[in-house]
Amino acid sequence: MSLDNILNHWSDYRKGAEEGGHHDYEHRWAMAINLDLCIGCNACSTACYAENNLAVVGKEKFERGQAMHWMRIERYWDQQELEHPEQGASFLPMMCQQCGAATCEPVCPVAATYHTPDGLNAQVYNRCIGSRYCSNNCPFRVRYFNFYSYYESSWPEPMEQQLNPDISVRDKGVMEKCTFCVQRIRTVKDKAFMEDRSVQDGEVVPACAQACPTSAIVFGDTMDEGSVVSKLWKKHQVERGVYQKTKLAKKDADLRGYRIFEELNVDPSVMYLERVREDI
Amino acid sequence: MVVKNRLINPGAGFVRTGLAGMVFLVMLLMSSMAMAVKYDVVPPSGTHTGEDVPQPIEFPHDIHVKDNDINCMYCHTYARRSKVAGIPPTSKCMGCHKVIATDKPRIKELTKYWEDKESPLWKKVHDVPDFVHFTHEKHLKTLAFDREFPVEDIKEICAFCHGDVENMTVANKVKPLNMGFCINCHIANKDLGAPGDCWKCHK
C-alpha cells in the first residue's frame, strides 16, 4: 500500500498539500497545543522519554547537540527589554509536526520514512541506513540520530526493566523522531478492530498529552468532525492545505491558532494556540 | 492454492430430529454443497527447517491433536483474545491429567512439577523479532471468525504459520516467519484487507 504508493505513484505521493495530500486517509491524527496553558514544566518531555525508550545521553553529549529528546520545550523571552523575572518567558513544546507534505520523506534514499494512511510520518528503523538526509531537510529540527549505541550506558540495571515492549530500542546509526505514540494508536485501533467499531475520540492519548498537568495538549483525529481537536482547528480557522493564511483576523483575540512554518507548505499536523498577553 | 471447500452455515441442521428432519437435513446438505463457498484466503508459502527445541517435558502434540481431537485454542486459549497464543498454565494440564494417563512417565514428570508448585520452563519455538508487532487475535478474527470458518477446524488456519503441528511431537519451526513470508501473504490477500503499511507491523 504505502510502499506501492511511493514506488508507483511518486507524483501523487508528492501532491501538494493544497490538493489534499497524496492518498485516501483512514485517520489524520493531529494535535492542538494551547501555549497559554503551557507552563514549561517538561512533564511531556519526561513522559516521552519513559514511553518511547529514549536514551538519556548525559550532559556532555547534550552539549554537542546529540540529545534524543523527541519532545523538547523551547523557551522564548517575549519582552527582552525588561528585567529577568519580568521578561515574559514563554514555552513551546516542539516535536515532530507529522507534516502532510513532509520534507523529510522524499529525500530518504531507502524510503525508511514515508507517509502512512493515518497521516503520520513513519520512520521504519530497520530500513533506515542512517544517511541523515531527512534530519537535514527538516525545518523543525525534530529528527534525532543515534550517534551511539545507548543500550547499556543509558539503561543500567535494573532500568532496562522499564523499557516499553511496544516500541523497539533503536540502535546506533538509526534516525528517530516523535511518532505521535504510534504504539498507543496501534493498540487502540487493534482493540476497536476486535470490537468491530471505529476508534472513538479521546481513546488515543499520547504520553505527552497524558502527562500534561494543565491539559495543554489535545490529540485526536481531524477526519472525525466531532473530535475535540477538529473542533479546535475549526474554531481557530486553521485548515489543512491552507498555507498562506491571511492573518488579518489575527487582532481578534479568539483566533489564536497557527501552525509553525505554515508558509513552507509542509502542512504540519500540530496547531499551536498563541499565548495571550495583557499588553498586546 | 486454496484450503478445503467450506459449507456456509455448517451444523445448521443438527437440531432437527425424526424422519422429516433427516430428509430436510439431507436436502439442506445437498443445497449447501451446491452453494459451497470457496475459502478464498491464500495461505502463505515457504518452508524452514527449524532446529529441535528441547523442552522440559517432551510434549506430544500428535496425541493431543490427532488422536484426541483437542482444539488448538483449548490450550493456547489466548490466541483468540490477545497478541500471543500463550502457553497453558500447568493447572490446565492437570485439569485432565489428574485422571488421564497418570501412569505414563511424562505425566508423572508433570505431576511432580505440579506437586512441587513449579512450572515446566517451556521454551519458545515460534518467535518473531522484538521490532515486530504481530497479533494472533486479529489474524484469527479475519481468517476464521469473521468468515464463519468452523472453529473445530481451526488447526488448518494455525497451520498457515505453524505447520502441521498435529503430526509433530514437540513443536518445531517449519515456516520461515520472516518478513518475506509475511509480506507475500499480505500482498496475496490484499483484497481481503491485509494491510501493506510498514508501520502495521514494524514498531
PDB file of N, CA, C and O in Angstrom, chain A residues 61-90:
ATOM      1  N   LYS A  61      27.142  14.897  25.911  1.00  0.00           N
ATOM      2  CA  LYS A  61      26.564  14.689  24.583  1.00  0.00           C
ATOM      3  C   LYS A  61      25.428  15.676  24.316  1.00  0.00           C
ATOM      4  O   LYS A  61      25.199  16.063  23.183  1.00  0.00           O
ATOM      5  N   PHE A  62      24.774  16.074  25.379  1.00  0.00           N
ATOM      6  CA  PHE A  62      23.703  17.062  25.226  1.00  0.00           C
ATOM      7  C   PHE A  62      24.282  18.363  24.688  1.00  0.00           C
ATOM      8  O   PHE A  62      23.740  18.987  23.787  1.00  0.00           O
ATOM      9  N   GLU A  63      25.433  18.750  25.239  1.00  0.00           N
ATOM     10  CA  GLU A  63      26.078  19.983  24.789  1.00  0.00           C
ATOM     11  C   GLU A  63      26.505  19.899  23.336  1.00  0.00           C
ATOM     12  O   GLU A  63      26.537  20.888  22.613  1.00  0.00           O
ATOM     13  N   ARG A  64      26.847  18.695  22.908  1.00  0.00           N
ATOM     14  CA  ARG A  64      27.212  18.501  21.498  1.00  0.00           C
ATOM     15  C   ARG A  64      25.979  18.416  20.592  1.00  0.00           C
ATOM     16  O   ARG A  64      26.124  18.162  19.405  1.00  0.00           O
ATOM     17  N   GLY A  65      24.806  18.561  21.186  1.00  0.00           N
ATOM     18  CA  GLY A  65      23.589  18.513  20.378  1.00  0.00           C
ATOM     19  C   GLY A  65      23.201  17.105  19.982  1.00  0.00           C
ATOM     20  O   GLY A  65      22.611  16.897  18.930  1.00  0.00           O
ATOM     21  N   GLN A  66      23.559  16.148  20.817  1.00  0.00           N
ATOM     22  CA  GLN A  66      23.219  14.771  20.474  1.00  0.00           C
ATOM     23  C   GLN A  66      22.139  14.212  21.384  1.00  0.00           C
ATOM     24  O   GLN A  66      22.021  13.003  21.534  1.00  0.00           O
ATOM     25  N   ALA A  67      21.360  15.100  21.978  1.00  0.00           N
ATOM     26  CA  ALA A  67      20.278  14.650  22.847  1.00  0.00           C
ATOM     27  C   ALA A  67      19.209  13.955  22.015  1.00  0.00           C
ATOM     28  O   ALA A  67      19.052  14.230  20.834  1.00  0.00           O
ATOM     29  N   MET A  68      18.484  13.052  22.665  1.00  0.00           N
ATOM     30  CA  MET A  68      17.495  12.263  21.932  1.00  0.00           C
ATOM     31  C   MET A  68      16.061  12.635  22.313  1.00  0.00           C
ATOM     32  O   MET A  68      15.166  11.824  22.194  1.00  0.00           O
ATOM     33  N   HIS A  69      15.874  13.850  22.831  1.00  0.00           N
ATOM     34  CA  HIS A  69      14.528  14.213  23.284  1.00  0.00           C
ATOM     35  C   HIS A  69      13.595  14.454  22.108  1.00  0.00           C
ATOM     36  O   HIS A  69      13.682  15.465  21.437  1.00  0.00           O
ATOM     37  N   TRP A  70      12.680  13.500  21.897  1.00  0.00           N
ATOM     38  CA  TRP A  70      11.729  13.639  20.797  1.00  0.00           C
ATOM     39  C   TRP A  70      10.834  14.846  21.005  1.00  0.00           C
ATOM     40  O   TRP A  70      10.334  15.441  20.078  1.00  0.00           O
ATOM     41  N   MET A  71      10.632  15.156  22.258  1.00  0.00           N
ATOM     42  CA  MET A  71       9.800  16.308  22.568  1.00  0.00           C
ATOM     43  C   MET A  71      10.643  17.245  23.418  1.00  0.00           C
ATOM     44  O   MET A  71      11.185  16.842  24.437  1.00  0.00           O
ATOM     45  N   ARG A  72      10.795  18.467  22.971  1.00  0.00           N
ATOM     46  CA  ARG A  72      11.588  19.412  23.738  1.00  0.00           C
ATOM     47  C   ARG A  72      10.757  20.663  23.989  1.00  0.00           C
ATOM     48  O   ARG A  72       9.841  20.973  23.232  1.00  0.00           O
ATOM     49  N   ILE A  73      11.120  21.338  25.065  1.00  0.00           N
ATOM     50  CA  ILE A  73      10.438  22.595  25.365  1.00  0.00           C
ATOM     51  C   ILE A  73      11.353  23.724  24.913  1.00  0.00           C
ATOM     52  O   ILE A  73      12.481  23.852  25.402  1.00  0.00           O
ATOM     53  N   GLU A  74      10.881  24.505  23.977  1.00  0.00           N
ATOM     54  CA  GLU A  74      11.658  25.660  23.545  1.00  0.00           C
ATOM     55  C   GLU A  74      11.238  26.857  24.400  1.00  0.00           C
ATOM     56  O   GLU A  74      10.057  27.059  24.638  1.00  0.00           O
ATOM     57  N   ARG A  75      12.248  27.622  24.831  1.00  0.00           N
ATOM     58  CA  ARG A  75      11.947  28.747  25.723  1.00  0.00           C
ATOM     59  C   ARG A  75      12.223  30.065  25.000  1.00  0.00           C
ATOM     60  O   ARG A  75      13.254  30.229  24.353  1.00  0.00           O
ATOM     61  N   TYR A  76      11.295  30.956  25.092  1.00  0.00           N
ATOM     62  CA  TYR A  76      11.456  32.272  24.468  1.00  0.00           C
ATOM     63  C   TYR A  76      11.191  33.352  25.508  1.00  0.00           C
ATOM     64  O   TYR A  76      10.402  33.154  26.415  1.00  0.00           O
ATOM     65  N   TRP A  77      11.856  34.506  25.312  1.00  0.00           N
ATOM     66  CA  TRP A  77      11.566  35.664  26.160  1.00  0.00           C
ATOM     67  C   TRP A  77      10.785  36.651  25.307  1.00  0.00           C
ATOM     68  O   TRP A  77      11.284  37.141  24.302  1.00  0.00           O
ATOM     69  N   ASP A  78       9.571  36.918  25.700  1.00  0.00           N
ATOM     70  CA  ASP A  78       8.715  37.779  24.893  1.00  0.00           C
ATOM     71  C   ASP A  78       9.065  39.249  25.056  1.00  0.00           C
ATOM     72  O   ASP A  78       8.915  40.045  24.130  1.00  0.00           O
ATOM     73  N   GLN A  79       9.518  39.646  26.253  1.00  0.00           N
ATOM     74  CA  GLN A  79       9.811  41.075  26.488  1.00  0.00           C
ATOM     75  C   GLN A  79      11.235  41.199  26.999  1.00  0.00           C
ATOM     76  O   GLN A  79      11.483  41.287  28.189  1.00  0.00           O
ATOM     77  N   GLN A  80      12.150  41.188  26.067  1.00  0.00           N
ATOM     78  CA  GLN A  80      13.562  41.142  26.432  1.00  0.00           C
ATOM     79  C   GLN A  80      14.062  42.431  27.064  1.00  0.00           C
ATOM     80  O   GLN A  80      15.089  42.431  27.736  1.00  0.00           O
ATOM     81  N   GLU A  81      13.343  43.539  26.849  1.00  0.00           N
ATOM     82  CA  GLU A  81      13.797  44.813  27.386  1.00  0.00           C
ATOM     83  C   GLU A  81      13.631  44.884  28.901  1.00  0.00           C
ATOM     84  O   GLU A  81      14.254  45.702  29.568  1.00  0.00           O
ATOM     85  N   LEU A  82      12.851  43.985  29.470  1.00  0.00           N
ATOM     86  CA  LEU A  82      12.590  44.035  30.906  1.00  0.00           C
ATOM     87  C   LEU A  82      13.629  43.226  31.689  1.00  0.00           C
ATOM     88  O   LEU A  82      14.422  42.498  31.115  1.00  0.00           O
ATOM     89  N   GLU A  83      13.583  43.391  33.012  1.00  0.00           N
ATOM     90  CA  GLU A  83      14.488  42.653  33.896  1.00  0.00           C
ATOM     91  C   GLU A  83      14.086  41.182  33.953  1.00  0.00           C
ATOM     92  O   GLU A  83      12.944  40.829  33.627  1.00  0.00           O
ATOM     93  N   HIS A  84      14.984  40.316  34.433  1.00  0.00           N
ATOM     94  CA  HIS A  84      14.797  38.872  34.314  1.00  0.00           C
ATOM     95  C   HIS A  84      13.440  38.272  34.683  1.00  0.00           C
ATOM     96  O   HIS A  84      12.804  37.684  33.818  1.00  0.00           O
ATOM     97  N   PRO A  85      12.960  38.440  35.918  1.00  0.00           N
ATOM     98  CA  PRO A  85      11.709  37.699  36.166  1.00  0.00           C
ATOM     99  C   PRO A  85      10.535  38.214  35.350  1.00  0.00           C
ATOM    100  O   PRO A  85       9.568  37.508  35.154  1.00  0.00           O
ATOM    101  N   GLU A  86      10.662  39.426  34.869  1.00  0.00           N
ATOM    102  CA  GLU A  86       9.547  40.036  34.126  1.00  0.00           C
ATOM    103  C   GLU A  86       9.705  39.897  32.618  1.00  0.00           C
ATOM    104  O   GLU A  86       8.935  40.475  31.868  1.00  0.00           O
ATOM    105  N   GLN A  87      10.693  39.123  32.198  1.00  0.00           N
ATOM    106  CA  GLN A  87      10.969  39.106  30.756  1.00  0.00           C
ATOM    107  C   GLN A  87       9.904  38.405  29.916  1.00  0.00           C
ATOM    108  O   GLN A  87       9.972  38.422  28.699  1.00  0.00           O
ATOM    109  N   GLY A  88       8.977  37.812  30.598  1.00  0.00           N
ATOM    110  CA  GLY A  88       7.881  37.173  29.868  1.00  0.00           C
ATOM    111  C   GLY A  88       8.303  35.885  29.206  1.00  0.00           C
ATOM    112  O   GLY A  88       8.301  35.783  27.979  1.00  0.00           O
ATOM    113  N   ALA A  89       8.695  34.926  30.011  1.00  0.00           N
ATOM    114  CA  ALA A  89       9.083  33.638  29.448  1.00  0.00           C
ATOM    115  C   ALA A  89       7.871  32.969  28.822  1.00  0.00           C
ATOM    116  O   ALA A  89       6.780  33.010  29.376  1.00  0.00           O
ATOM    117  N   SER A  90       8.085  32.421  27.651  1.00  0.00           N
ATOM    118  CA  SER A  90       7.016  31.607  27.092  1.00  0.00           C
ATOM    119  C   SER A  90       7.625  30.327  26.554  1.00  0.00           C
ATOM    120  O   SER A  90       8.787  30.292  26.184  1.00  0.00           O
TER     121      SER A  90
END
